Amino acid sequence: VGEIMESTECGDIFITAVELTLSLIHRYPELIPTHFHDTVDVLLGWHFEPSQPKSVTECAGRALTVLAPYWVQDLQFTYSLLNDFLDDISTTKDQLTSKADKIEKPPDKKVKEDASSDKPAP
């Protein structure tokens, strides 16, 4: 099931694979520790992919929430992922700032004064 989740490009198949995975985890919780990292990696990839429909990102988000007890059991992995996420945010911010700095600002246009205002009043 993990291979299907990882290799599919179809959101509906992903959702079905996630539902099956969660059912298996519920029935055989002893299996998740050996597959937890890979499962989370795939779920995060689908969850943060901006082109995915809402149903797919919500499914991935729900699955990540269902896995909460395993996040707590593997805090080193959890902290490592959070650190990677913060690094990604910082890198993205730096890239956006760099692009914004490269955009030329239009020159200030001075308002042309009426030529008649330069003439002395009669």
Coordinates of N, CA and C in Angstrom, one line a residue:
V1 N 0.8 -1.2 0.0 CA 0.0 0.0 0.0 C 0.9 1.2 0.0
G2 N 2.0 1.2 0.7 CA 2.9 2.3 0.8 C 3.5 2.7 -0.6
E3 N 3.8 1.6 -1.3 CA 4.3 1.8 -2.7 C 3.3 2.5 -3.6
I4 N 2.0 2.1 -3.4 CA 1.0 2.7 -4.2 C 0.8 4.2 -3.9
M5 N 0.8 4.5 -2.5 CA 0.8 5.9 -2.1 C 1.9 6.7 -2.7
E6 N 3.1 6.1 -2.7 CA 4.3 6.8 -3.1 C 4.3 7.0 -4.7
S7 N 3.9 6.0 -5.4 CA 4.1 6.0 -6.8 C 2.9 6.6 -7.6
T8 N 1.7 6.6 -7.1 CA 0.6 7.1 -7.8 C 0.6 8.6 -8.1
E9 N 0.0 9.0 -9.1 CA -0.1 10.5 -9.4 C -1.6 10.9 -9.4
C10 N -2.4 9.9 -9.1 CA -3.9 10.1 -9.1 C -4.4 10.4 -7.7
G11 N -5.0 11.5 -7.5 CA -5.5 11.8 -6.1 C -6.5 10.8 -5.6
D12 N -7.4 10.3 -6.4 CA -8.3 9.3 -5.9 C -7.7 8.0 -5.5
I13 N -6.7 7.6 -6.2 CA -5.9 6.4 -5.8 C -5.2 6.7 -4.5
F14 N -4.6 7.9 -4.4 CA -3.9 8.2 -3.1 C -4.8 8.2 -2.0
I15 N -6.0 8.8 -2.1 CA -7.0 8.8 -1.0 C -7.4 7.4 -0.6
T16 N -7.6 6.5 -1.6 CA -8.0 5.1 -1.3 C -6.8 4.4 -0.6
A17 N -5.6 4.6 -1.0 CA -4.4 4.0 -0.4 C -4.3 4.5 1.0
V18 N -4.5 5.8 1.3 CA -4.4 6.3 2.6 C -5.5 5.7 3.5
E19 N -6.7 5.6 3.0 CA -7.7 5.0 3.8 C -7.4 3.5 4.2
L20 N -6.9 2.8 3.2 CA -6.5 1.4 3.5 C -5.3 1.4 4.5
T21 N -4.4 2.3 4.3 CA -3.2 2.3 5.3 C -3.7 2.6 6.7
L22 N -4.6 3.5 6.8 CA -5.1 3.9 8.2 C -5.9 2.7 8.8
S23 N -6.6 2.0 7.9 CA -7.3 0.8 8.4 C -6.3 -0.3 8.9
L24 N -5.3 -0.5 8.1 CA -4.3 -1.5 8.5 C -3.6 -1.1 9.8
I25 N -3.3 0.2 9.9 CA -2.6 0.7 11.1 C -3.6 0.5 12.4
H26 N -4.8 0.7 12.2 CA -5.8 0.5 13.3 C -5.8 -1.0 13.7
R27 N -5.8 -1.8 12.7 CA -5.9 -3.3 12.9 C -4.5 -3.9 13.4
Y28 N -3.4 -3.4 12.8 CA -2.1 -3.9 13.1 C -1.2 -2.8 13.5
P29 N -1.4 -2.1 14.7 CA -0.6 -1.0 15.1 C 0.9 -1.3 15.2
E30 N 1.2 -2.5 15.5 CA 2.6 -2.9 15.6 C 3.4 -2.7 14.3
L31 N 2.8 -2.6 13.2 CA 3.5 -2.5 11.9 C 3.9 -1.0 11.6
I32 N 3.2 -0.1 12.2 CA 3.5 1.3 11.8 C 4.9 1.8 12.1
P33 N 5.5 1.4 13.2 CA 6.9 2.0 13.5 C 7.9 1.7 12.4
T34 N 7.8 0.6 11.7 CA 8.7 0.3 10.7 C 8.5 1.1 9.4
H35 N 7.2 1.6 9.2 CA 6.9 2.3 8.0 C 6.5 3.8 8.3
F36 N 6.6 4.2 9.5 CA 6.2 5.5 9.9 C 6.9 6.6 9.1
H37 N 8.2 6.6 9.1 CA 8.9 7.7 8.4 C 8.6 7.8 6.9
D38 N 8.5 6.7 6.2 CA 8.2 6.7 4.8 C 6.7 7.2 4.6
T39 N 5.8 6.7 5.5 CA 4.4 7.1 5.3 C 4.3 8.6 5.5
V40 N 4.9 9.1 6.6 CA 4.8 10.6 6.8 C 5.4 11.4 5.7
D41 N 6.5 10.9 5.2 CA 7.2 11.6 4.1 C 6.2 11.7 2.9
V42 N 5.6 10.6 2.5 CA 4.6 10.6 1.4 C 3.4 11.5 1.7
L43 N 2.9 11.4 2.9 CA 1.7 12.2 3.3 C 2.0 13.7 3.3
L44 N 3.2 14.1 3.8 CA 3.6 15.5 3.8 C 3.8 16.0 2.3
G45 N 4.4 15.2 1.5 CA 4.5 15.6 0.1 C 3.2 15.9 -0.6
W46 N 2.2 15.0 -0.4 CA 0.9 15.3 -1.0 C 0.2 16.4 -0.3
H47 N 0.4 16.6 1.0 CA -0.3 17.6 1.8 C 0.1 19.0 1.4
F48 N 1.4 19.2 1.1 CA 2.0 20.5 0.8 C 2.1 20.8 -0.7
E49 N 1.6 19.9 -1.5 CA 1.7 20.1 -3.0 C 0.5 21.1 -3.3
P50 N 0.9 22.3 -3.7 CA -0.2 23.3 -4.0 C -1.1 23.0 -5.1
S51 N -0.7 22.1 -6.0 CA -1.6 21.8 -7.2 C -2.7 20.7 -6.8
Q52 N -2.6 20.1 -5.7 CA -3.6 19.1 -5.3 C -4.9 19.7 -5.0
P53 N -6.0 18.9 -5.3 CA -7.3 19.4 -4.9 C -7.5 19.3 -3.4
K54 N -8.4 20.0 -2.9 CA -8.7 20.1 -1.4 C -8.9 18.8 -0.8
S55 N -9.6 17.9 -1.5 CA -9.9 16.6 -1.0 C -8.6 15.8 -0.7
V56 N -7.6 15.9 -1.5 CA -6.4 15.2 -1.3 C -5.6 15.8 -0.1
T57 N -5.5 17.1 -0.1 CA -4.7 17.7 1.0 C -5.4 17.5 2.4
E58 N -6.8 17.5 2.3 CA -7.5 17.2 3.6 C -7.3 15.8 4.0
C59 N -7.3 14.9 3.1 CA -7.0 13.4 3.4 C -5.7 13.3 4.0
A60 N -4.7 13.9 3.4 CA -3.3 13.7 3.9 C -3.2 14.4 5.3
G61 N -3.8 15.5 5.5 CA -3.8 16.2 6.8 C -4.5 15.3 7.9
R62 N -5.6 14.7 7.5 CA -6.3 13.9 8.5 C -5.4 12.7 8.9
A63 N -4.8 12.1 7.9 CA -3.9 10.9 8.1 C -2.8 11.3 9.0
L64 N -2.2 12.5 8.8 CA -1.1 12.9 9.7 C -1.6 13.1 11.1
T65 N -2.8 13.6 11.3 CA -3.4 13.8 12.6 C -3.6 12.4 13.3
V66 N -4.1 11.5 12.5 CA -4.4 10.1 13.0 C -3.1 9.5 13.5
L67 N -2.0 9.9 12.9 CA -0.7 9.3 13.3 C 0.0 10.0 14.5
A68 N -0.8 10.9 15.2 CA -0.3 11.7 16.3 C 0.4 10.9 17.3
P69 N -0.1 9.8 17.8 CA 0.6 9.0 18.8 C 2.0 8.6 18.4
Y70 N 2.2 8.3 17.1 CA 3.5 7.9 16.6 C 4.5 9.1 16.5
W71 N 3.9 10.3 16.2 CA 4.8 11.5 16.2 C 5.4 11.6 17.6
V72 N 4.6 11.4 18.7 CA 5.1 11.6 20.0 C 6.1 10.5 20.4
Q73 N 5.9 9.3 19.9 CA 6.8 8.2 20.1 C 8.2 8.4 19.5
D74 N 8.2 9.2 18.4 CA 9.5 9.4 17.7 C 9.8 10.9 17.6
L75 N 10.1 11.4 18.8 CA 10.3 12.9 18.8 C 11.5 13.4 18.1
Q76 N 12.5 12.5 18.0 CA 13.7 12.9 17.2 C 13.4 13.1 15.8
F77 N 12.6 12.2 15.2 CA 12.1 12.4 13.8 C 11.2 13.6 13.7
T78 N 10.3 13.8 14.6 CA 9.4 14.9 14.6 C 10.1 16.2 14.6
Y79 N 11.1 16.3 15.5 CA 11.9 17.6 15.6 C 12.7 17.8 14.4
S80 N 13.2 16.7 13.8 CA 14.0 16.8 12.6 C 13.1 17.4 11.4
L81 N 11.9 16.8 11.3 CA 11.0 17.3 10.3 C 10.6 18.8 10.5
L82 N 10.4 19.1 11.7 CA 10.1 20.6 12.0 C 11.2 21.5 11.7
N83 N 12.4 21.0 12.0 CA 13.6 21.8 11.6 C 13.8 22.0 10.1
D84 N 13.6 20.9 9.4 CA 13.6 20.9 7.9 C 12.6 21.9 7.4
F85 N 11.4 21.8 8.0 CA 10.3 22.7 7.5 C 10.6 24.2 7.8
L86 N 11.2 24.5 8.9 CA 11.6 25.9 9.2 C 12.7 26.3 8.2
D87 N 13.6 25.4 7.9 CA 14.7 25.7 7.0 C 14.1 26.0 5.6
D88 N 13.1 25.2 5.2 CA 12.4 25.4 3.9 C 11.7 26.8 3.9
I89 N 11.1 27.1 5.0 CA 10.4 28.4 5.0 C 11.4 29.5 4.9
S90 N 12.5 29.4 5.6 CA 13.5 30.5 5.6 C 14.1 30.6 4.2
T91 N 14.4 29.5 3.5 CA 14.9 29.5 2.2 C 13.9 30.2 1.2
T92 N 12.6 29.8 1.3 CA 11.6 30.4 0.5 C 11.5 31.9 0.7
K93 N 11.5 32.3 2.0 CA 11.5 33.7 2.3 C 12.7 34.5 1.6
D94 N 13.9 33.9 1.8 CA 15.0 34.5 1.2 C 14.9 34.6 -0.4
Q95 N 14.4 33.6 -1.0 CA 14.2 33.6 -2.4 C 13.2 34.7 -2.9
L96 N 12.1 34.8 -2.1 CA 11.1 35.8 -2.4 C 11.6 37.2 -2.2
T97 N 12.4 37.4 -1.2 CA 13.0 38.7 -0.9 C 13.9 39.1 -2.0
S98 N 14.8 38.1 -2.4 CA 15.7 38.3 -3.5 C 15.0 38.7 -4.8
K99 N 13.9 38.0 -5.1 CA 13.2 38.3 -6.3 C 12.5 39.7 -6.2
A100 N 12.0 40.0 -5.1 CA 11.4 41.3 -4.9 C 12.4 42.5 -5.0
D101 N 13.6 42.2 -4.5 CA 14.7 43.2 -4.6 C 15.1 43.5 -6.1
K102 N 15.0 42.5 -6.9 CA 15.4 42.6 -8.3 C 14.4 43.3 -9.2
I103 N 13.2 43.4 -8.7 CA 12.1 44.0 -9.5 C 12.4 45.5 -9.4
E104 N 12.5 46.1 -10.6 CA 12.8 47.6 -10.6 C 11.5 48.3 -10.3
K105 N 11.7 49.3 -9.4 CA 10.6 50.1 -9.1 C 10.5 51.2 -10.1
P106 N 9.3 51.5 -10.6 CA 9.2 52.6 -11.6 C 9.7 53.9 -11.0
P107 N 10.4 54.7 -11.9 CA 10.9 56.0 -11.4 C 9.7 56.9 -11.0
D108 N 10.0 57.7 -10.0 CA 9.0 58.7 -9.6 C 8.8 59.7 -10.7
K109 N 7.6 59.9 -11.0 CA 7.3 60.9 -12.1 C 7.0 62.2 -11.4
K110 N 7.8 63.2 -11.8 CA 7.6 64.5 -11.2 C 6.4 65.2 -12.0
V111 N 5.5 65.8 -11.2 CA 4.4 66.4 -11.9 C 4.9 67.7 -12.5
K112 N 4.6 67.8 -13.8 CA 5.1 69.0 -14.5 C 4.3 70.2 -14.1
E113 N 5.0 71.2 -13.7 CA 4.3 72.4 -13.3 C 3.8 73.1 -14.5
D114 N 2.7 73.8 -14.3 CA 2.1 74.5 -15.4 C 3.0 75.6 -15.8
A115 N 3.4 75.7 -17.0 CA 4.3 76.7 -17.5 C 3.9 78.1 -17.2
S116 N 2.6 78.3 -17.1 CA 2.1 79.7 -16.8 C 2.4 80.1 -15.4
S117 N 2.7 79.2 -14.5 CA 3.0 79.5 -13.1 C 4.3 80.2 -13.0
D118 N 5.2 80.0 -14.0 CA 6.5 80.6 -13.9 C 6.5 82.1 -14.3
K119 N 5.4 82.5 -14.9 CA 5.3 83.8 -15.4 C 4.9 84.7 -14.3
P120 N 5.4 85.9 -14.2 CA 5.0 86.8 -13.1 C 3.6 87.2 -13.3
A121 N 2.9 87.4 -12.2 CA 1.5 87.9 -12.3 C 1.4 89.3 -12.7
P122 N 0.4 89.7 -13.5 CA 0.3 91.0 -14.1 C 0.0 92.1 -13.0

